[in-house]
Amino acid sequence: MSNPDAATPRERYRAQVREEIKKHAWEQIAAAGASALSLNAIAKQIGMSGPALYRYFASRDELITELITDAYRSLADTFRARAAAGADLGDLAHTLRAWALDDPQRYFLLYGTPVPGYRAPEDTTRTAAQIMAVLLDACPDEEPPGTPPSPPSPLQSHLGRHRAWAEQHPAPPAALHRALTFWTRLHGVLSLELAGHFTGMGFDPARLYTAEAQTITGQ
Amino acid sequence: MSNPDAATPRERYRAQVREEIKKHAWEQIAAAGASALSLNAIAKQIGMSGPALYRYFASRDELITELITDAYRSLADTFRARAAAGADLGDLAHTLRAWALDDPQRYFLLYGTPVPGYRAPEDTTRTAAQIMAVLLDACPDEEPPGTPPSPPSPLQSHLGRHRAWAEQHPAPPAALHRALTFWTRLHGVLSLELAGHFTGMGFDPARLYTAEAQTITGQ
DNA sequence: TCGTGTTCGTGATACCTTCTAACCAACTTG
DNA sequence: CAAGTTGGTTAGAAGGTATCACGAACACGA
């Protein structure tokens, strides 16, 4: 995030303009998706003419990259805030859906079709890891009641041996499995819903979502 | 699909050129995604100059729409072929992953971030319904052994009452639920894997995928 | 076989886009 | 106050979609 109260007034002005550019960029993205983002149109809306924007963002890709990192931070912050308020996995599932429905194109910017040439900077991967850490923190230590005490599945022992993504976290293999499943199952329902694949099918996607969430939280 | 052996040689030639256009379009899409598809570049590759392509496709959107319907048909055909060969849900899960890995951008064209203004033609929604019908056919009549005979969940009774998408199919609510879960859970793992969200995490996405598939087939 | 009309391909053009280059004004700083 | 940095402009290159007008090739009925 650009520091709004920086030392020199020059930097303050610069941060302010950058923030206004990003504001209009988000409006365009929310309206027509990231692929329809036009630097020219943003410049016109602000009142500048075309190439002036390149004083603030080196390229269209750099602007989009910054929007992506901001979106990641937004999701991580809301997750952390909810977790700090004592949210469990079920609450976080609801939080995720609300965050996605609040701006579907922002969700697609993070978890939708990747831009072929795009390479995620180290910053965003670290934020993504923080999101997973919040999930791992929220995973209960014991299995849900009603689950027979079973030996770790082949997948869980695999996850226990290949846990580069949770190196900093002491979560047991079952928690790794549960956090991954939380992510993939909810993303499965959510992305298909946001993409409109359920429209016309008749049922309520929210019910399917909560049902999937319950398979993770253990009813 | 354009009919290659049509009546007049004029139509044969036309169908042939359309097919060649689509061939190069798929190459571009596989290389850099649908957003990077350029009619100009295709024309140059074929040896025609620019606007000539508009004799065969009214717009870039129309070309992409036809590619989407072709991709849907390809997936439906491979599903039907495997189902006719006696495939069960687990086999279909493996079929889906192979089809997606064969051309990730083709998968994203169907199930990735939607183009905001795009409206799916009736043709593709019907093909999508056929895919679901194959899944419903493959759903076993009885629950997997080990599942206690339970009353239908709230979601299942909801699906039983709102089944516009399976109007033609006599599947019970449990099968509707299972087919939807098949779709959403596998798409969840697959789309995140194809988008590269698992790279650097250390584990093998194929194991997570098969584990999720087993939660649907009942081990 | 000879018009005749449809179809196909072309170049020119309009209007977008991202992005670079050159130039000028304003501000910051020594 | 002089000098250097920064922000903004216009012009232009390169590439994209898409339309138009025109000429050539083809198909077909008389």
Short mmCIF file of C-alpha atoms (C1' of nucleotides) in Angstrom, two decimals:
data_model
loop_
_atom_site.label_atom_id
_atom_site.label_comp_id
_atom_site.label_asym_id
_atom_site.label_seq_id
_atom_site.Cartn_x
_atom_site.Cartn_y
_atom_site.Cartn_z
CA MET A 1 0.00 0.00 0.00
CA SER A 2 1.28 3.47 -0.82
CA ASN A 3 2.08 5.41 2.32
CA PRO A 4 -0.36 8.34 2.36
CA ASP A 5 1.40 10.34 5.07
CA ALA A 6 4.93 10.20 3.74
CA ALA A 7 7.69 12.66 4.37
CA THR A 8 7.75 15.01 1.40
CA PRO A 9 4.58 16.55 -0.07
CA ARG A 10 5.76 15.29 -3.44
CA GLU A 11 5.52 11.71 -2.24
CA ARG A 12 2.16 12.46 -0.65
CA TYR A 13 0.83 13.74 -3.97
CA ARG A 14 2.31 10.78 -5.80
CA ALA A 15 0.70 8.30 -3.42
CA GLN A 16 -2.59 10.13 -3.73
CA VAL A 17 -2.58 9.95 -7.53
CA ARG A 18 -1.58 6.30 -7.48
CA GLU A 19 -4.47 5.59 -5.14
CA GLU A 20 -6.90 7.42 -7.41
CA ILE A 21 -5.65 5.47 -10.42
CA LYS A 22 -6.20 2.23 -8.56
CA LYS A 23 -9.66 3.35 -7.48
CA HIS A 24 -10.75 3.85 -11.07
CA ALA A 25 -9.01 0.63 -12.07
CA TRP A 26 -11.08 -1.30 -9.54
CA GLU A 27 -14.24 0.29 -10.86
CA GLN A 28 -13.39 -0.80 -14.38
CA ILE A 29 -12.49 -4.30 -13.22
CA ALA A 30 -15.68 -4.66 -11.21
CA ALA A 31 -17.67 -3.54 -14.24
CA ALA A 32 -16.07 -5.54 -17.03
CA GLY A 33 -13.27 -7.67 -15.67
CA ALA A 34 -9.53 -7.27 -15.63
CA SER A 35 -9.16 -7.94 -19.34
CA ALA A 36 -11.16 -4.79 -20.11
CA LEU A 37 -8.94 -2.54 -18.01
CA SER A 38 -7.74 0.41 -20.09
CA LEU A 39 -5.07 2.82 -18.95
CA ASN A 40 -6.28 5.36 -21.47
CA ALA A 41 -9.79 5.29 -20.07
CA ILE A 42 -8.49 5.70 -16.52
CA ALA A 43 -6.39 8.67 -17.55
CA LYS A 44 -9.38 10.27 -19.22
CA GLN A 45 -11.50 9.76 -16.10
CA ILE A 46 -8.88 11.35 -13.90
CA GLY A 47 -8.36 14.24 -16.27
CA MET A 48 -4.87 13.38 -17.41
CA SER A 49 -3.97 12.54 -20.95
CA GLY A 50 -2.77 9.07 -21.81
CA PRO A 51 0.92 8.60 -21.19
CA ALA A 52 0.91 10.54 -17.93
CA LEU A 53 -0.10 7.36 -16.14
CA TYR A 54 3.23 5.81 -17.00
CA ARG A 55 4.83 8.13 -14.50
CA TYR A 56 2.98 6.19 -11.82
CA PHE A 57 2.85 2.67 -13.19
CA ALA A 58 5.51 1.41 -15.55
CA SER A 59 3.03 -0.70 -17.49
CA ARG A 60 -0.45 -2.11 -17.49
CA ASP A 61 0.94 -5.33 -16.05
CA GLU A 62 2.51 -3.51 -13.13
CA LEU A 63 -0.80 -1.88 -12.29
CA ILE A 64 -2.60 -5.21 -12.43
CA THR A 65 0.11 -6.81 -10.34
CA GLU A 66 -0.36 -4.17 -7.66
CA LEU A 67 -4.11 -4.67 -7.75
CA ILE A 68 -3.56 -8.39 -7.29
CA THR A 69 -1.32 -7.90 -4.27
CA ASP A 70 -3.85 -5.46 -2.80
CA ALA A 71 -6.63 -7.98 -3.29
CA TYR A 72 -4.58 -10.71 -1.64
CA ARG A 73 -3.89 -8.41 1.27
CA SER A 74 -7.57 -7.56 1.53
CA LEU A 75 -8.53 -11.20 1.73
CA ALA A 76 -5.77 -12.02 4.18
CA ASP A 77 -6.74 -9.08 6.38
CA THR A 78 -10.42 -9.98 6.52
CA PHE A 79 -9.48 -13.60 7.27
CA ARG A 80 -7.13 -12.56 10.03
CA ALA A 81 -9.67 -10.17 11.51
CA ARG A 82 -12.34 -12.85 11.60
CA ALA A 83 -9.93 -15.39 13.04
CA ALA A 84 -8.85 -12.95 15.73
CA ALA A 85 -12.53 -12.58 16.62
CA GLY A 86 -12.68 -16.28 17.29
CA ALA A 87 -14.01 -17.52 13.96
CA ASP A 88 -13.86 -21.22 13.25
CA LEU A 89 -13.59 -22.91 9.86
CA GLY A 90 -17.32 -22.57 9.20
CA ASP A 91 -17.20 -18.84 9.87
CA LEU A 92 -14.20 -18.48 7.61
CA ALA A 93 -16.09 -20.29 4.86
CA HIS A 94 -18.88 -17.77 5.17
CA THR A 95 -16.33 -14.97 5.23
CA LEU A 96 -14.76 -16.23 2.03
CA ARG A 97 -18.06 -16.35 0.21
CA ALA A 98 -19.06 -12.88 1.36
CA TRP A 99 -15.68 -11.51 0.30
CA ALA A 100 -16.03 -13.11 -3.13
CA LEU A 101 -19.62 -12.01 -3.71
CA ASP A 102 -18.70 -8.49 -2.69
CA ASP A 103 -16.63 -8.16 -5.86
CA PRO A 104 -16.60 -11.26 -8.07
CA GLN A 105 -14.08 -9.85 -10.51
CA ARG A 106 -11.67 -9.29 -7.63
CA TYR A 107 -12.01 -12.97 -6.74
CA PHE A 108 -11.36 -13.94 -10.35
CA LEU A 109 -8.32 -11.69 -10.37
CA LEU A 110 -6.82 -13.92 -7.68
CA TYR A 111 -8.22 -17.35 -8.44
CA GLY A 112 -9.46 -17.16 -12.03
CA THR A 113 -7.78 -17.87 -15.31
CA PRO A 114 -4.14 -16.86 -15.00
CA VAL A 115 -2.55 -14.50 -17.48
CA PRO A 116 -0.18 -16.77 -19.42
CA GLY A 117 2.95 -14.67 -19.09
CA TYR A 118 2.25 -13.50 -15.55
CA ARG A 119 4.64 -14.43 -12.78
CA ALA A 120 3.43 -13.92 -9.23
CA PRO A 121 5.88 -11.80 -7.25
CA GLU A 122 7.30 -13.08 -4.00
CA ASP A 123 5.08 -10.66 -2.13
CA THR A 124 1.80 -12.25 -3.18
CA THR A 125 2.97 -15.81 -2.58
CA ARG A 126 3.88 -14.80 0.93
CA THR A 127 0.44 -13.29 1.46
CA ALA A 128 -1.16 -16.43 0.03
CA ALA A 129 0.85 -18.44 2.53
CA GLN A 130 -0.49 -16.23 5.32
CA ILE A 131 -4.02 -17.06 4.23
CA MET A 132 -3.25 -20.74 4.47
CA ALA A 133 -1.67 -20.15 7.89
CA VAL A 134 -4.92 -18.62 9.14
CA LEU A 135 -6.76 -21.68 7.87
CA LEU A 136 -4.30 -24.00 9.58
CA ASP A 137 -4.70 -22.07 12.83
CA ALA A 138 -8.47 -22.51 12.58
CA CYS A 139 -8.25 -26.26 12.02
CA PRO A 140 -9.27 -28.03 15.20
CA ASP A 141 -6.72 -30.31 16.78
CA GLU A 142 -9.01 -33.29 17.02
CA GLU A 143 -11.02 -34.87 14.28
CA PRO A 144 -14.74 -34.14 14.39
CA PRO A 145 -16.69 -36.48 16.64
CA GLY A 146 -18.04 -39.48 14.83
CA THR A 147 -14.87 -39.98 12.84
CA PRO A 148 -13.31 -43.30 13.77
CA PRO A 149 -9.65 -42.96 14.82
CA SER A 150 -8.10 -44.01 11.55
CA PRO A 151 -4.48 -44.27 10.43
CA PRO A 152 -3.36 -41.35 8.24
CA SER A 153 -4.49 -41.77 4.66
CA PRO A 154 -1.88 -42.12 1.89
CA LEU A 155 -2.55 -38.50 0.98
CA GLN A 156 -2.04 -37.31 4.53
CA SER A 157 1.27 -39.07 4.90
CA HIS A 158 2.28 -37.60 1.55
CA LEU A 159 1.30 -34.14 2.79
CA GLY A 160 3.24 -34.77 5.97
CA ARG A 161 6.35 -35.45 3.92
CA HIS A 162 5.82 -32.65 1.37
CA ARG A 163 4.80 -29.59 3.35
CA ALA A 164 6.99 -26.82 1.98
CA TRP A 165 3.98 -24.51 2.04
CA ALA A 166 3.48 -25.01 5.78
CA GLU A 167 7.08 -25.21 6.85
CA GLN A 168 6.57 -22.52 9.49
CA HIS A 169 3.42 -24.14 10.85
CA PRO A 170 3.30 -27.05 13.29
CA ALA A 171 -0.01 -28.35 11.95
CA PRO A 172 -0.36 -32.15 11.78
CA PRO A 173 -0.96 -33.84 8.40
CA ALA A 174 -4.69 -34.09 9.06
CA ALA A 175 -4.86 -30.32 9.42
CA LEU A 176 -2.89 -29.82 6.21
CA HIS A 177 -5.36 -32.03 4.44
CA ARG A 178 -8.30 -30.22 5.94
CA ALA A 179 -6.98 -26.76 5.04
CA LEU A 180 -6.34 -27.80 1.45
CA THR A 181 -9.78 -29.35 1.19
CA PHE A 182 -11.31 -26.20 2.62
CA TRP A 183 -9.64 -24.24 -0.12
CA THR A 184 -10.35 -26.51 -3.07
CA ARG A 185 -13.93 -27.49 -2.24
CA LEU A 186 -15.11 -23.98 -1.48
CA HIS A 187 -13.29 -22.61 -4.49
CA GLY A 188 -14.93 -25.28 -6.61
CA VAL A 189 -18.44 -24.21 -5.70
CA LEU A 190 -17.66 -20.51 -5.50
CA SER A 191 -15.86 -20.13 -8.81
CA LEU A 192 -18.52 -22.05 -10.72
CA GLU A 193 -21.23 -19.97 -9.07
CA LEU A 194 -19.49 -16.67 -9.82
CA ALA A 195 -18.86 -17.73 -13.39
CA GLY A 196 -22.59 -18.28 -13.80
CA HIS A 197 -22.44 -22.02 -14.41
CA PHE A 198 -25.30 -22.63 -11.99
CA THR A 199 -27.67 -20.07 -13.47
CA GLY A 200 -30.65 -21.78 -14.98
CA MET A 201 -30.03 -25.02 -13.11
CA GLY A 202 -32.68 -24.11 -10.56
CA PHE A 203 -31.07 -24.82 -7.22
CA ASP A 204 -29.57 -22.37 -4.74
CA PRO A 205 -25.78 -22.26 -4.89
CA ALA A 206 -25.61 -20.97 -1.31
CA ARG A 207 -27.03 -24.26 -0.06
CA LEU A 208 -24.50 -26.27 -1.98
CA TYR A 209 -21.77 -24.03 -0.60
CA THR A 210 -22.79 -24.41 3.01
CA ALA A 211 -23.18 -28.14 2.51
CA GLU A 212 -19.63 -28.35 1.23
CA ALA A 213 -18.45 -26.18 4.11
CA GLN A 214 -20.09 -28.61 6.53
CA THR A 215 -18.23 -31.54 5.03
CA ILE A 216 -15.04 -29.81 6.15
CA THR A 217 -16.10 -28.56 9.55
CA GLY A 218 -17.58 -31.97 10.39
CA GLN A 219 -21.29 -31.04 10.31
CA MET B 1 -18.78 -28.69 -36.56
CA SER B 2 -18.62 -27.50 -40.16
CA ASN B 3 -19.68 -30.20 -42.53
CA PRO B 4 -16.59 -31.06 -44.58
CA ASP B 5 -18.38 -33.08 -47.26
CA ALA B 6 -21.14 -30.64 -48.12
CA ALA B 7 -22.98 -30.34 -51.38
CA THR B 8 -21.32 -27.61 -53.34
CA PRO B 9 -17.53 -27.31 -53.65
CA ARG B 10 -17.92 -23.72 -52.54
CA GLU B 11 -19.25 -24.83 -49.19
CA ARG B 12 -16.56 -27.46 -48.96
CA TYR B 13 -13.90 -24.82 -49.46
CA ARG B 14 -15.58 -22.54 -46.95
CA ALA B 15 -15.76 -25.27 -44.33
CA GLN B 16 -12.13 -26.11 -44.96
CA VAL B 17 -10.97 -22.53 -44.45
CA ARG B 18 -13.08 -22.19 -41.31
CA GLU B 19 -11.50 -25.33 -39.96
CA GLU B 20 -8.01 -24.03 -40.70
CA ILE B 21 -8.81 -20.77 -38.97
CA LYS B 22 -9.98 -22.64 -35.91
CA LYS B 23 -6.88 -24.82 -35.98
CA HIS B 24 -4.59 -21.82 -35.77
CA ALA B 25 -6.89 -20.26 -33.19
CA TRP B 26 -6.48 -23.29 -30.94
CA GLU B 27 -2.72 -23.12 -31.34
CA GLN B 28 -2.74 -19.51 -30.23
CA ILE B 29 -5.03 -20.25 -27.33
CA ALA B 30 -2.95 -23.19 -26.16
CA ALA B 31 0.13 -21.01 -26.33
CA ALA B 32 -1.05 -17.82 -24.67
CA GLY B 33 -4.69 -18.17 -23.68
CA ALA B 34 -7.88 -16.95 -25.25
CA SER B 35 -7.25 -13.33 -24.36
CA ALA B 36 -4.21 -13.31 -26.63
CA LEU B 37 -6.11 -14.59 -29.66
CA SER B 38 -5.54 -12.30 -32.63
CA LEU B 39 -7.49 -12.51 -35.86
CA ASN B 40 -4.76 -10.57 -37.62
CA ALA B 41 -2.11 -13.06 -36.57
CA ILE B 42 -4.26 -15.97 -37.72
CA ALA B 43 -4.80 -14.34 -41.09
CA LYS B 44 -1.07 -13.80 -41.47
CA GLN B 45 -0.36 -17.43 -40.63
CA ILE B 46 -2.87 -18.66 -43.16
CA GLY B 47 -1.61 -16.30 -45.83
CA MET B 48 -4.66 -14.09 -46.02
CA SER B 49 -4.64 -10.45 -45.23
CA GLY B 50 -6.57 -9.15 -42.28
CA PRO B 51 -10.19 -8.47 -43.09
CA ALA B 52 -10.56 -11.63 -45.17
CA LEU B 53 -11.27 -13.56 -41.97
CA TYR B 54 -14.45 -11.60 -41.49
CA ARG B 55 -15.91 -13.50 -44.43
CA TYR B 56 -15.76 -16.61 -42.25
CA PHE B 57 -16.39 -15.27 -38.75
CA ALA B 58 -18.41 -12.15 -38.16
CA SER B 59 -16.27 -11.12 -35.20
CA ARG B 60 -13.64 -12.26 -32.77
CA ASP B 61 -16.39 -13.09 -30.30
CA GLU B 62 -18.14 -15.33 -32.79
CA LEU B 63 -14.93 -17.27 -33.38
CA ILE B 64 -14.37 -17.71 -29.65
CA THR B 65 -17.97 -18.74 -29.18
CA GLU B 66 -17.56 -21.46 -31.78
CA LEU B 67 -14.34 -22.61 -30.13
CA ILE B 68 -16.20 -22.83 -26.82
CA THR B 69 -18.99 -24.94 -28.26
CA ASP B 70 -16.40 -27.18 -29.93
CA ALA B 71 -14.59 -27.59 -26.62
CA TYR B 72 -17.84 -28.46 -24.84
CA ARG B 73 -18.61 -30.99 -27.51
CA SER B 74 -15.13 -32.46 -27.19
CA LEU B 75 -15.54 -32.92 -23.44
CA ALA B 76 -19.04 -34.34 -23.80
CA ASP B 77 -17.89 -36.75 -26.48
CA THR B 78 -14.95 -38.08 -24.48
CA PHE B 79 -17.20 -38.43 -21.42
CA ARG B 80 -19.84 -40.29 -23.41
CA ALA B 81 -17.25 -42.53 -25.01
CA ARG B 82 -15.76 -43.49 -21.65
CA ALA B 83 -19.19 -44.00 -20.13
CA ALA B 84 -20.22 -46.22 -23.05
CA ALA B 85 -17.10 -48.28 -22.33
CA GLY B 86 -18.39 -48.91 -18.83
CA ALA B 87 -16.56 -46.20 -16.92
CA ASP B 88 -17.69 -45.42 -13.39
CA LEU B 89 -17.40 -42.10 -11.56
CA GLY B 90 -13.77 -42.71 -10.66
CA ASP B 91 -12.88 -43.36 -14.28
CA LEU B 92 -14.72 -40.22 -15.34
CA ALA B 93 -12.77 -38.23 -12.78
CA HIS B 94 -9.55 -39.48 -14.30
CA THR B 95 -10.92 -38.74 -17.77
CA LEU B 96 -11.72 -35.18 -16.77
CA ARG B 97 -8.24 -34.55 -15.44
CA ALA B 98 -6.59 -36.02 -18.53
CA TRP B 99 -8.81 -33.93 -20.78
CA ALA B 100 -7.94 -30.78 -18.85
CA LEU B 101 -4.20 -31.44 -18.68
CA ASP B 102 -4.20 -32.16 -22.40
CA ASP B 103 -4.93 -28.47 -23.06
CA PRO B 104 -5.29 -26.33 -19.92
CA GLN B 105 -6.31 -23.24 -21.82
CA ARG B 106 -9.16 -25.17 -23.37
CA TYR B 107 -10.34 -26.07 -19.88
CA PHE B 108 -10.11 -22.43 -18.81
CA LEU B 109 -12.07 -21.45 -21.90
CA LEU B 110 -14.98 -23.47 -20.52
CA TYR B 111 -14.62 -23.17 -16.76
CA GLY B 112 -12.33 -20.21 -16.23
CA THR B 113 -13.04 -16.54 -15.74
CA PRO B 114 -16.03 -15.64 -17.86
CA VAL B 115 -15.95 -12.78 -20.32
CA PRO B 116 -18.25 -10.20 -18.69
CA GLY B 117 -20.44 -9.50 -21.70
CA TYR B 118 -20.49 -13.05 -22.97
CA ARG B 119 -23.80 -14.86 -23.11
CA ALA B 120 -23.62 -18.64 -23.60
CA PRO B 121 -25.72 -19.72 -26.58
CA GLU B 122 -28.43 -22.30 -26.10
CA ASP B 123 -26.24 -24.83 -27.88
CA THR B 124 -23.53 -24.90 -25.24
CA THR B 125 -25.92 -25.03 -22.30
CA ARG B 126 -27.50 -28.08 -23.87
CA THR B 127 -24.10 -29.71 -24.28
CA ALA B 128 -23.27 -28.86 -20.67
CA ALA B 129 -26.51 -30.52 -19.63
CA GLN B 130 -25.47 -33.62 -21.56
CA ILE B 131 -22.25 -33.74 -19.59
CA MET B 132 -24.24 -33.67 -16.36
CA ALA B 133 -26.50 -36.38 -17.72
CA VAL B 134 -23.51 -38.64 -18.28
CA LEU B 135 -22.47 -38.02 -14.69
CA LEU B 136 -25.96 -38.80 -13.42
CA ASP B 137 -25.99 -42.01 -15.43
CA ALA B 138 -22.70 -43.00 -13.83
CA CYS B 139 -23.96 -42.36 -10.30
CA PRO B 140 -24.60 -45.70 -8.62
CA ASP B 141 -28.12 -46.36 -7.43
CA GLU B 142 -27.11 -47.30 -3.92
CA GLU B 143 -24.97 -45.33 -1.55
CA PRO B 144 -21.45 -46.63 -1.10
CA PRO B 145 -21.17 -49.38 1.51
CA GLY B 146 -20.36 -48.08 4.94
CA THR B 147 -22.74 -45.18 4.62
CA PRO B 148 -25.50 -45.48 7.20
CA PRO B 149 -28.98 -45.28 5.65
CA SER B 150 -29.70 -41.69 6.47
CA PRO B 151 -32.65 -39.44 5.69
CA PRO B 152 -32.05 -37.02 2.81
CA SER B 153 -30.08 -34.01 3.90
CA PRO B 154 -31.64 -30.54 3.68
CA LEU B 155 -29.58 -29.93 0.58
CA GLN B 156 -30.76 -33.13 -1.05
CA SER B 157 -34.40 -32.37 -0.47
CA HIS B 158 -33.76 -28.91 -1.86
CA LEU B 159 -32.15 -30.43 -4.94
CA GLY B 160 -35.09 -32.80 -5.26
CA ARG B 161 -37.42 -29.83 -5.42
CA HIS B 162 -35.23 -27.64 -7.65
CA ARG B 163 -33.96 -29.86 -10.39
CA ALA B 164 -34.57 -27.89 -13.56
CA TRP B 165 -31.16 -28.97 -14.81
CA ALA B 166 -32.04 -32.66 -14.53
CA GLU B 167 -35.65 -32.49 -15.58
CA GLN B 168 -35.12 -35.17 -18.22
CA HIS B 169 -33.30 -37.48 -15.84
CA PRO B 170 -34.90 -39.81 -13.29
CA ALA B 171 -31.95 -39.59 -10.89
CA PRO B 172 -32.83 -39.47 -7.17
CA PRO B 173 -31.79 -36.47 -5.06
CA ALA B 174 -28.76 -38.31 -3.70
CA ALA B 175 -27.49 -38.76 -7.26
CA LEU B 176 -28.08 -35.09 -8.03
CA HIS B 177 -26.03 -34.19 -5.00
CA ARG B 178 -23.29 -36.60 -5.95
CA ALA B 179 -23.05 -35.35 -9.54
CA LEU B 180 -22.84 -31.74 -8.40
CA THR B 181 -20.21 -32.60 -5.82
CA PHE B 182 -18.24 -34.48 -8.47
CA TRP B 183 -18.24 -31.38 -10.58
CA THR B 184 -17.43 -28.80 -7.92
CA ARG B 185 -14.82 -30.74 -5.95
CA LEU B 186 -12.87 -31.88 -8.98
CA HIS B 187 -13.08 -28.48 -10.57
CA GLY B 188 -11.83 -26.98 -7.34
CA VAL B 189 -8.63 -29.01 -7.32
CA LEU B 190 -8.17 -28.99 -11.09
CA SER B 191 -8.62 -25.28 -11.69
CA LEU B 192 -6.28 -24.33 -8.85
CA GLU B 193 -3.70 -26.79 -10.12
CA LEU B 194 -3.93 -25.56 -13.72
CA ALA B 195 -3.73 -21.96 -12.57
CA GLY B 196 -0.46 -22.81 -10.84
CA HIS B 197 -1.62 -22.12 -7.30
CA PHE B 198 -0.03 -25.33 -6.05
CA THR B 199 3.40 -24.75 -7.59
CA GLY B 200 5.95 -24.29 -4.88
CA MET B 201 3.76 -25.81 -2.22
CA GLY B 202 5.63 -29.08 -2.47
CA PHE B 203 2.90 -31.70 -2.62
CA ASP B 204 1.60 -33.59 -5.65
CA PRO B 205 -1.71 -32.19 -6.93
CA ALA B 206 -2.57 -35.52 -8.55
CA ARG B 207 -2.76 -37.16 -5.11
CA LEU B 208 -5.08 -34.48 -3.81
CA TYR B 209 -7.21 -34.89 -6.93
CA THR B 210 -7.56 -38.65 -6.60
CA ALA B 211 -8.27 -38.25 -2.90
CA GLU B 212 -11.10 -35.88 -3.69
CA ALA B 213 -12.35 -38.24 -6.38
CA GLN B 214 -12.44 -41.03 -3.81
CA THR B 215 -14.58 -38.96 -1.49
CA ILE B 216 -17.22 -39.01 -4.24
CA THR B 217 -16.93 -42.59 -5.41
CA GLY B 218 -16.93 -43.80 -1.80
CA GLN B 219 -13.31 -45.05 -1.56
"C1'" DT C 1 -20.80 -20.84 -74.38
"C1'" DC C 2 -21.99 -16.65 -72.64
"C1'" DG C 3 -23.75 -13.24 -69.45
"C1'" DT C 4 -24.91 -12.58 -64.55
"C1'" DG C 5 -24.90 -12.65 -59.81
"C1'" DT C 6 -22.75 -14.40 -55.67
"C1'" DT C 7 -18.66 -14.98 -53.14
"C1'" DC C 8 -13.79 -14.10 -51.86
"C1'" DG C 9 -9.84 -11.38 -51.11
"C1'" DT C 10 -7.67 -6.94 -51.20
"C1'" DG C 11 -6.17 -2.21 -49.67
"C1'" DA C 12 -7.70 1.93 -47.38
"C1'" DT C 13 -9.52 3.69 -43.43
"C1'" DA C 14 -11.44 4.74 -38.67
"C1'" DC C 15 -10.89 4.01 -34.04
"C1'" DC C 16 -9.22 1.58 -30.33
"C1'" DT C 17 -5.13 -0.07 -27.35
"C1'" DT C 18 -0.16 0.05 -24.97
"C1'" DC C 19 3.89 2.33 -24.79
"C1'" DT C 20 8.23 5.44 -26.18
"C1'" DA C 21 10.27 9.82 -27.28
"C1'" DA C 22 10.89 14.59 -27.05
"C1'" DC C 23 9.81 18.68 -24.93
"C1'" DC C 24 8.17 22.05 -21.47
"C1'" DA C 25 6.58 23.67 -16.98
"C1'" DA C 26 6.62 23.34 -12.15
"C1'" DC C 27 8.45 22.12 -8.02
"C1'" DT C 28 12.40 20.83 -4.73
"C1'" DT C 29 16.61 21.36 -3.21
"C1'" DG C 30 21.52 22.90 -2.62
"C1'" DC D 1 18.72 32.10 -7.09
"C1'" DA D 2 20.54 28.23 -10.02
"C1'" DA D 3 20.20 23.47 -10.97
"C1'" DG D 4 18.21 19.09 -11.04
"C1'" DT D 5 14.22 16.18 -10.44
"C1'" DT D 6 9.56 15.29 -11.34
"C1'" DG D 7 5.03 15.64 -13.73
"C1'" DG D 8 2.56 16.67 -17.64
"C1'" DT D 9 1.93 17.46 -22.50
"C1'" DT D 10 1.77 16.23 -27.75
"C1'" DA D 11 3.42 13.26 -31.43
"C1'" DG D 12 4.11 8.93 -33.05
"C1'" DA D 13 5.12 3.78 -33.57
"C1'" DA D 14 3.18 -0.73 -33.55
"C1'" DG D 15 -0.70 -3.63 -33.25
"C1'" DG D 16 -5.54 -4.78 -32.50
"C1'" DT D 17 -10.82 -5.04 -34.27
"C1'" DA D 18 -13.88 -3.95 -37.67
"C1'" DT D 19 -16.14 -1.50 -41.95
"C1'" DC D 20 -16.11 -0.17 -46.63
"C1'" DA D 21 -15.38 -0.10 -51.56
"C1'" DC D 22 -13.53 -2.30 -55.24
"C1'" DG D 23 -11.79 -6.04 -58.35
"C1'" DA D 24 -11.26 -10.84 -59.40
"C1'" DA D 25 -12.72 -15.50 -59.37
"C1'" DC D 26 -16.22 -18.64 -59.37
"C1'" DA D 27 -21.10 -20.92 -60.08
"C1'" DC D 28 -24.98 -21.20 -62.62
"C1'" DG D 29 -29.01 -20.39 -65.76
"C1'" DA D 30 -30.13 -19.14 -70.57
#
